[in-house]
């Protein structure tokens, strides 16, 4: 069996010691000394609040900017689509203009064959006879400046004298339809005039034993080329030679701006 010994004397001494120790009172809090702390706390809180506010504003601005960017992207897409449509329309208009220009250019280079023959007929002296007129195309040369082939005209016939042949070629050189530098006499020689008598007249002459000596003439060959002047530059000459329809069409194109004089 155990026994519990308690020393009440030691406990009494400890209690007396505690009563003898003086208890210090807490010093009163000085609010003036705590002012810097409060200021620091206020500044910190303010900074934190400003940071949060700034973050919120930045997020709002970012969202607004992204919305503006999306709107601008949509507008740019619409503008690109419209621009593409405009480019397609411009390409079509340009293609049509090129076709019209090509057609007008070809049309402006036309010189009616009837007008050419009438021009030659008007310039032929009375003492000159034309047997044939031939037309041929010459290939374009490298220095010609145009891919359009040249048109050469060859005139064969008879004239009474060499002077008549010279007068004929001078008249052709003065024509606006022909290139004066390319209008020349290829050949000219004296030969019998190819006169054919009617069968009845020939039989009567043979029956009466009459010999008819036909006069000699100058057989000539003249070559020339059509001029490079467009038809719009030759309206008076074409009108004189009977190309009234062509002249009317060209004047209509000029009024509409298709041909620039």
mmCIF file of C-alpha atoms in Angstrom:
data_model
loop_
_atom_site.group_PDB
_atom_site.id
_atom_site.type_symbol
_atom_site.label_atom_id
_atom_site.label_comp_id
_atom_site.label_asym_id
_atom_site.label_seq_id
_atom_site.Cartn_x
_atom_site.Cartn_y
_atom_site.Cartn_z
ATOM 1 C CA UNK A 1 0.000 0.000 0.000
ATOM 2 C CA UNK A 2 1.433 3.340 -1.038
ATOM 3 C CA UNK A 3 1.490 6.574 1.021
ATOM 4 C CA UNK A 4 1.322 10.115 -0.448
ATOM 5 C CA UNK A 5 3.539 12.691 1.208
ATOM 6 C CA UNK A 6 2.711 16.325 0.523
ATOM 7 C CA UNK A 7 5.091 19.099 1.507
ATOM 8 C CA UNK A 8 2.822 21.985 2.332
ATOM 9 C CA UNK A 9 5.720 24.118 3.477
ATOM 10 C CA UNK A 10 7.278 24.285 0.002
ATOM 11 C CA UNK A 11 3.998 25.300 -1.548
ATOM 12 C CA UNK A 12 3.560 28.007 1.039
ATOM 13 C CA UNK A 13 7.005 29.462 0.264
ATOM 14 C CA UNK A 14 6.184 29.549 -3.474
ATOM 15 C CA UNK A 15 2.934 31.339 -2.806
ATOM 16 C CA UNK A 16 4.663 33.892 -0.597
ATOM 17 C CA UNK A 17 7.292 34.428 -3.313
ATOM 18 C CA UNK A 18 4.646 35.113 -5.905
ATOM 19 C CA UNK A 19 2.916 37.579 -3.612
ATOM 20 C CA UNK A 20 6.177 39.401 -2.999
ATOM 21 C CA UNK A 21 6.853 39.903 -6.792
ATOM 22 C CA UNK A 22 5.323 43.202 -7.927
ATOM 23 C CA UNK A 23 3.042 43.073 -11.013
ATOM 24 C CA UNK A 24 3.814 45.687 -13.644
ATOM 25 C CA UNK A 25 0.889 47.403 -15.306
ATOM 26 C CA UNK A 26 0.752 47.534 -19.147
ATOM 27 C CA UNK A 27 1.810 50.850 -20.592
ATOM 28 C CA UNK A 28 -0.997 52.813 -22.227
ATOM 29 C CA UNK A 29 -1.121 52.683 -26.108
ATOM 30 C CA UNK A 30 0.053 55.910 -27.788
ATOM 31 C CA UNK A 31 -2.010 56.493 -30.969
ATOM 32 C CA UNK A 32 0.385 59.166 -32.117
ATOM 33 C CA UNK A 33 3.194 56.659 -32.214
ATOM 34 C CA UNK A 34 0.999 54.255 -34.201
ATOM 35 C CA UNK A 35 0.234 56.875 -36.895
ATOM 36 C CA UNK A 36 3.028 55.724 -39.311
ATOM 37 C CA UNK A 37 1.768 52.189 -38.993
ATOM 38 C CA UNK A 38 -1.756 53.255 -39.838
ATOM 39 C CA UNK A 39 -0.460 55.324 -42.737
ATOM 40 C CA UNK A 40 1.516 52.348 -44.051
ATOM 41 C CA UNK A 41 -1.509 50.114 -43.707
ATOM 42 C CA UNK A 42 -3.660 52.706 -45.506
ATOM 43 C CA UNK A 43 -1.144 53.097 -48.315
ATOM 44 C CA UNK A 44 -0.862 49.344 -48.651
ATOM 45 C CA UNK A 45 -4.610 48.933 -48.731
ATOM 46 C CA UNK A 46 -4.879 51.766 -51.233
ATOM 47 C CA UNK A 47 -2.237 50.185 -53.454
ATOM 48 C CA UNK A 48 -3.968 46.854 -53.238
ATOM 49 C CA UNK A 49 -7.278 48.504 -54.106
ATOM 50 C CA UNK A 50 -5.728 50.439 -56.985
ATOM 51 C CA UNK A 51 -4.066 47.290 -58.251
ATOM 52 C CA UNK A 52 -7.355 45.428 -58.159
ATOM 53 C CA UNK A 53 -9.156 48.358 -59.801
ATOM 54 C CA UNK A 54 -6.450 48.673 -62.438
ATOM 55 C CA UNK A 55 -6.639 44.946 -63.139
ATOM 56 C CA UNK A 56 -10.401 45.190 -63.495
ATOM 57 C CA UNK A 57 -10.090 48.180 -65.817
ATOM 58 C CA UNK A 58 -7.436 46.404 -67.869
ATOM 59 C CA UNK A 59 -9.632 43.347 -68.179
ATOM 60 C CA UNK A 60 -12.559 45.496 -69.278
ATOM 61 C CA UNK A 61 -10.361 47.393 -71.739
ATOM 62 C CA UNK A 62 -8.941 44.126 -73.028
ATOM 63 C CA UNK A 63 -12.415 42.720 -73.563
ATOM 64 C CA UNK A 64 -13.486 45.927 -75.292
ATOM 65 C CA UNK A 65 -10.368 45.887 -77.468
ATOM 66 C CA UNK A 66 -10.943 42.264 -78.420
ATOM 67 C CA UNK A 67 -14.534 43.087 -79.312
ATOM 68 C CA UNK A 68 -13.331 46.010 -81.451
ATOM 69 C CA UNK A 69 -10.766 43.765 -83.113
ATOM 70 C CA UNK A 70 -13.426 41.189 -83.922
ATOM 71 C CA UNK A 71 -15.655 43.918 -85.321
ATOM 72 C CA UNK A 72 -12.783 45.287 -87.397
ATOM 73 C CA UNK A 73 -11.975 41.790 -88.647
ATOM 74 C CA UNK A 74 -15.590 41.366 -89.712
ATOM 75 C CA UNK A 75 -15.563 44.748 -91.468
ATOM 76 C CA UNK A 76 -12.242 43.920 -93.138
ATOM 77 C CA UNK A 77 -13.689 40.625 -94.361
ATOM 78 C CA UNK A 78 -16.674 42.467 -95.814
ATOM 79 C CA UNK A 79 -14.408 45.056 -97.424
ATOM 80 C CA UNK A 80 -12.203 42.319 -98.860
ATOM 81 C CA UNK A 81 -15.257 40.615 -100.317
ATOM 82 C CA UNK A 82 -16.438 43.909 -101.816
ATOM 83 C CA UNK A 83 -12.945 44.651 -103.079
ATOM 84 C CA UNK A 84 -12.775 41.251 -104.728
ATOM 85 C CA UNK A 85 -16.140 41.863 -106.367
ATOM 86 C CA UNK A 86 -14.956 45.264 -107.580
ATOM 87 C CA UNK A 87 -11.760 43.734 -108.937
ATOM 88 C CA UNK A 88 -13.761 41.101 -110.782
ATOM 89 C CA UNK A 89 -16.040 43.777 -112.218
ATOM 90 C CA UNK A 90 -13.036 45.902 -113.209
ATOM 91 C CA UNK A 91 -11.448 42.882 -114.887
ATOM 92 C CA UNK A 92 -14.652 42.236 -116.842
ATOM 93 C CA UNK A 93 -14.914 45.903 -117.840
ATOM 94 C CA UNK A 94 -11.268 45.922 -118.890
ATOM 95 C CA UNK A 95 -11.770 42.775 -120.963
ATOM 96 C CA UNK A 96 -14.798 44.334 -122.659
ATOM 97 C CA UNK A 97 -12.856 47.558 -123.297
ATOM 98 C CA UNK A 98 -10.005 45.578 -124.830
ATOM 99 C CA UNK A 99 -12.399 43.678 -127.079
ATOM 100 C CA UNK A 100 -14.120 46.891 -128.138
ATOM 101 C CA UNK A 101 -10.760 48.574 -128.749
ATOM 102 C CA UNK A 102 -9.585 45.632 -130.845
ATOM 103 C CA UNK A 103 -12.795 45.641 -132.871
ATOM 104 C CA UNK A 104 -12.662 49.408 -133.356
ATOM 105 C CA UNK A 105 -9.004 49.181 -134.393
ATOM 106 C CA UNK A 106 -9.764 46.511 -136.980
ATOM 107 C CA UNK A 107 -12.824 48.427 -138.116
ATOM 108 C CA UNK A 108 -10.779 51.612 -138.441
ATOM 109 C CA UNK A 109 -8.272 49.840 -140.702
ATOM 110 C CA UNK A 110 -10.928 48.775 -143.192
ATOM 111 C CA UNK A 111 -10.742 50.355 -146.628
ATOM 112 C CA UNK A 112 -13.594 49.121 -148.843
ATOM 113 C CA UNK A 113 -12.475 47.545 -152.093
ATOM 114 C CA UNK A 114 -15.178 49.453 -153.952
ATOM 115 C CA UNK A 115 -13.707 52.746 -152.685
ATOM 116 C CA UNK A 116 -10.208 51.660 -153.755
ATOM 117 C CA UNK A 117 -11.388 50.825 -157.279
ATOM 118 C CA UNK A 118 -13.310 54.090 -157.515
ATOM 119 C CA UNK A 119 -10.223 56.017 -156.366
ATOM 120 C CA UNK A 120 -8.099 54.340 -159.047
ATOM 121 C CA UNK A 121 -10.782 54.955 -161.664
ATOM 122 C CA UNK A 122 -10.931 58.674 -160.827
ATOM 123 C CA UNK A 123 -7.149 59.009 -161.208
ATOM 124 C CA UNK A 124 -6.772 57.047 -164.430
ATOM 125 C CA UNK A 125 -6.011 59.311 -167.446
ATOM 126 C CA UNK A 126 -8.240 58.931 -170.480
ATOM 127 C CA UNK A 127 -5.285 57.656 -172.536
ATOM 128 C CA UNK A 128 -4.597 54.829 -170.083
ATOM 129 C CA UNK A 129 -6.416 51.511 -170.086
ATOM 130 C CA UNK A 130 -6.462 49.112 -167.151
ATOM 131 C CA UNK A 131 -6.512 45.419 -167.960
ATOM 132 C CA UNK A 132 -6.474 43.942 -164.445
ATOM 133 C CA UNK A 133 -6.063 44.841 -160.795
ATOM 134 C CA UNK A 134 -4.684 42.259 -158.370
ATOM 135 C CA UNK A 135 -4.523 42.377 -154.585
ATOM 136 C CA UNK A 136 -2.055 40.458 -152.409
ATOM 137 C CA UNK A 137 -1.011 40.518 -148.750
ATOM 138 C CA UNK A 138 2.624 41.134 -147.859
ATOM 139 C CA UNK A 139 4.007 39.739 -144.583
ATOM 140 C CA UNK A 140 4.748 42.355 -141.943
ATOM 141 C CA UNK A 141 8.437 43.106 -141.422
ATOM 142 C CA UNK A 142 10.181 43.455 -138.058
ATOM 143 C CA UNK A 143 10.601 47.227 -138.451
ATOM 144 C CA UNK A 144 7.049 47.810 -139.640
ATOM 145 C CA UNK A 145 5.811 48.474 -136.129
ATOM 146 C CA UNK A 146 2.603 46.544 -136.717
ATOM 147 C CA UNK A 147 1.669 42.893 -137.015
ATOM 148 C CA UNK A 148 -0.960 43.730 -139.640
ATOM 149 C CA UNK A 149 0.171 42.606 -143.115
ATOM 150 C CA UNK A 150 0.601 45.154 -145.863
ATOM 151 C CA UNK A 151 -1.769 45.092 -148.825
ATOM 152 C CA UNK A 152 -0.123 45.344 -152.232
ATOM 153 C CA UNK A 153 -2.038 46.224 -155.369
ATOM 154 C CA UNK A 154 -0.745 45.440 -158.860
ATOM 155 C CA UNK A 155 -2.224 47.276 -161.857
ATOM 156 C CA UNK A 156 -1.708 45.957 -165.401
ATOM 157 C CA UNK A 157 -2.704 47.764 -168.558
ATOM 158 C CA UNK A 158 -1.766 49.784 -171.603
ATOM 159 C CA UNK A 159 -1.081 53.454 -172.154
ATOM 160 C CA UNK A 160 -0.637 55.436 -175.283
ATOM 161 C CA UNK A 161 2.745 56.890 -174.317
ATOM 162 C CA UNK A 162 5.312 56.718 -171.531
ATOM 163 C CA UNK A 163 4.200 60.151 -170.395
ATOM 164 C CA UNK A 164 0.712 58.797 -169.854
ATOM 165 C CA UNK A 165 2.149 56.072 -167.617
ATOM 166 C CA UNK A 166 4.113 58.676 -165.639
ATOM 167 C CA UNK A 167 1.033 60.860 -165.238
ATOM 168 C CA UNK A 168 -0.929 57.861 -164.010
ATOM 169 C CA UNK A 169 1.620 56.935 -161.358
ATOM 170 C CA UNK A 170 1.875 60.554 -160.182
ATOM 171 C CA UNK A 171 -1.896 60.624 -159.750
ATOM 172 C CA UNK A 172 -1.742 57.439 -157.673
ATOM 173 C CA UNK A 173 1.055 58.856 -155.507
ATOM 174 C CA UNK A 174 -1.140 61.853 -154.685
ATOM 175 C CA UNK A 175 -3.897 59.601 -153.352
ATOM 176 C CA UNK A 176 -4.325 59.290 -149.590
ATOM 177 C CA UNK A 177 -5.322 55.654 -149.989
ATOM 178 C CA UNK A 178 -1.916 54.597 -151.306
ATOM 179 C CA UNK A 179 1.606 54.781 -149.958
ATOM 180 C CA UNK A 180 3.445 57.198 -152.243
ATOM 181 C CA UNK A 181 6.865 55.745 -151.399
ATOM 182 C CA UNK A 182 5.721 52.265 -152.407
ATOM 183 C CA UNK A 183 3.974 53.330 -155.631
ATOM 184 C CA UNK A 184 6.266 52.598 -158.554
ATOM 185 C CA UNK A 185 6.454 51.345 -162.143
ATOM 186 C CA UNK A 186 7.531 47.712 -162.187
ATOM 187 C CA UNK A 187 7.790 47.497 -165.959
ATOM 188 C CA UNK A 188 6.897 49.504 -169.067
ATOM 189 C CA UNK A 189 7.554 48.381 -172.625
ATOM 190 C CA UNK A 190 6.211 49.030 -176.077
ATOM 191 C CA UNK A 191 3.917 46.320 -177.396
ATOM 192 C CA UNK A 192 1.030 45.786 -179.771
ATOM 193 C CA UNK A 193 -2.241 47.038 -178.448
ATOM 194 C CA UNK A 194 -4.449 44.002 -177.742
ATOM 195 C CA UNK A 195 -7.447 44.990 -179.806
ATOM 196 C CA UNK A 196 -9.934 42.256 -180.590
ATOM 197 C CA UNK A 197 -12.156 42.745 -183.648
ATOM 198 C CA UNK A 198 -15.663 41.411 -183.731
ATOM 199 C CA UNK A 199 -16.023 38.262 -185.834
ATOM 200 C CA UNK A 200 -18.289 39.919 -188.411
ATOM 201 C CA UNK A 201 -15.973 42.910 -188.775
ATOM 202 C CA UNK A 202 -12.959 40.647 -189.024
ATOM 203 C CA UNK A 203 -14.688 38.530 -191.697
ATOM 204 C CA UNK A 204 -15.592 41.612 -193.737
ATOM 205 C CA UNK A 205 -12.011 42.865 -193.622
ATOM 206 C CA UNK A 206 -10.676 39.491 -194.705
ATOM 207 C CA UNK A 207 -13.263 39.300 -197.479
ATOM 208 C CA UNK A 208 -12.256 42.705 -198.734
ATOM 209 C CA UNK A 209 -8.600 41.837 -198.200
ATOM 210 C CA UNK A 210 -8.044 44.837 -195.998
ATOM 211 C CA UNK A 211 -5.190 44.697 -193.535
ATOM 212 C CA UNK A 212 -5.505 46.757 -190.417
ATOM 213 C CA UNK A 213 -2.389 47.755 -188.556
ATOM 214 C CA UNK A 214 -3.080 48.365 -184.891
ATOM 215 C CA UNK A 215 -1.030 51.057 -183.187
ATOM 216 C CA UNK A 216 1.510 50.052 -180.586
ATOM 217 C CA UNK A 217 1.031 51.022 -176.980
ATOM 218 C CA UNK A 218 2.988 50.965 -173.736
ATOM 219 C CA UNK A 219 2.322 47.896 -171.654
ATOM 220 C CA UNK A 220 2.863 48.769 -167.980
ATOM 221 C CA UNK A 221 2.817 47.130 -164.585
ATOM 222 C CA UNK A 222 2.383 49.403 -161.559
ATOM 223 C CA UNK A 223 2.545 48.245 -157.946
ATOM 224 C CA UNK A 224 1.427 50.172 -154.888
ATOM 225 C CA UNK A 225 0.510 49.570 -151.262
ATOM 226 C CA UNK A 226 -2.400 50.775 -149.198
ATOM 227 C CA UNK A 227 -1.430 53.562 -146.832
ATOM 228 C CA UNK A 228 -1.195 53.121 -143.073
ATOM 229 C CA UNK A 229 -3.642 55.967 -142.450
ATOM 230 C CA UNK A 230 -6.695 54.759 -140.505
ATOM 231 C CA UNK A 231 -10.061 55.129 -142.141
ATOM 232 C CA UNK A 232 -10.961 57.909 -139.682
ATOM 233 C CA UNK A 233 -8.208 60.051 -141.275
ATOM 234 C CA UNK A 234 -9.534 59.449 -144.801
ATOM 235 C CA UNK A 235 -13.195 60.357 -144.408
ATOM 236 C CA UNK A 236 -13.318 63.021 -147.163
ATOM 237 C CA UNK A 237 -11.581 60.738 -149.655
ATOM 238 C CA UNK A 238 -13.732 57.749 -148.709
ATOM 239 C CA UNK A 239 -16.867 59.871 -149.024
ATOM 240 C CA UNK A 240 -15.843 60.987 -152.538
ATOM 241 C CA UNK A 241 -15.224 57.370 -153.496
ATOM 242 C CA UNK A 242 -18.680 56.258 -152.382
ATOM 243 C CA UNK A 243 -17.937 54.627 -148.996
ATOM 244 C CA UNK A 244 -20.803 56.507 -147.356
ATOM 245 C CA UNK A 245 -21.746 53.663 -145.014
ATOM 246 C CA UNK A 246 -18.224 53.360 -143.611
ATOM 247 C CA UNK A 247 -17.958 57.124 -143.174
ATOM 248 C CA UNK A 248 -21.258 57.209 -141.261
ATOM 249 C CA UNK A 249 -20.203 54.382 -138.928
ATOM 250 C CA UNK A 250 -16.848 55.992 -138.187
ATOM 251 C CA UNK A 251 -18.470 59.333 -137.390
ATOM 252 C CA UNK A 252 -20.879 57.560 -135.036
ATOM 253 C CA UNK A 253 -17.975 55.863 -133.245
ATOM 254 C CA UNK A 254 -16.208 59.208 -132.957
ATOM 255 C CA UNK A 255 -19.262 60.796 -131.365
ATOM 256 C CA UNK A 256 -19.451 57.951 -128.822
ATOM 257 C CA UNK A 257 -15.748 58.150 -128.043
ATOM 258 C CA UNK A 258 -14.842 54.804 -129.591
ATOM 259 C CA UNK A 259 -12.408 56.440 -132.025
ATOM 260 C CA UNK A 260 -10.151 59.339 -131.091
ATOM 261 C CA UNK A 261 -9.190 61.592 -133.984
#
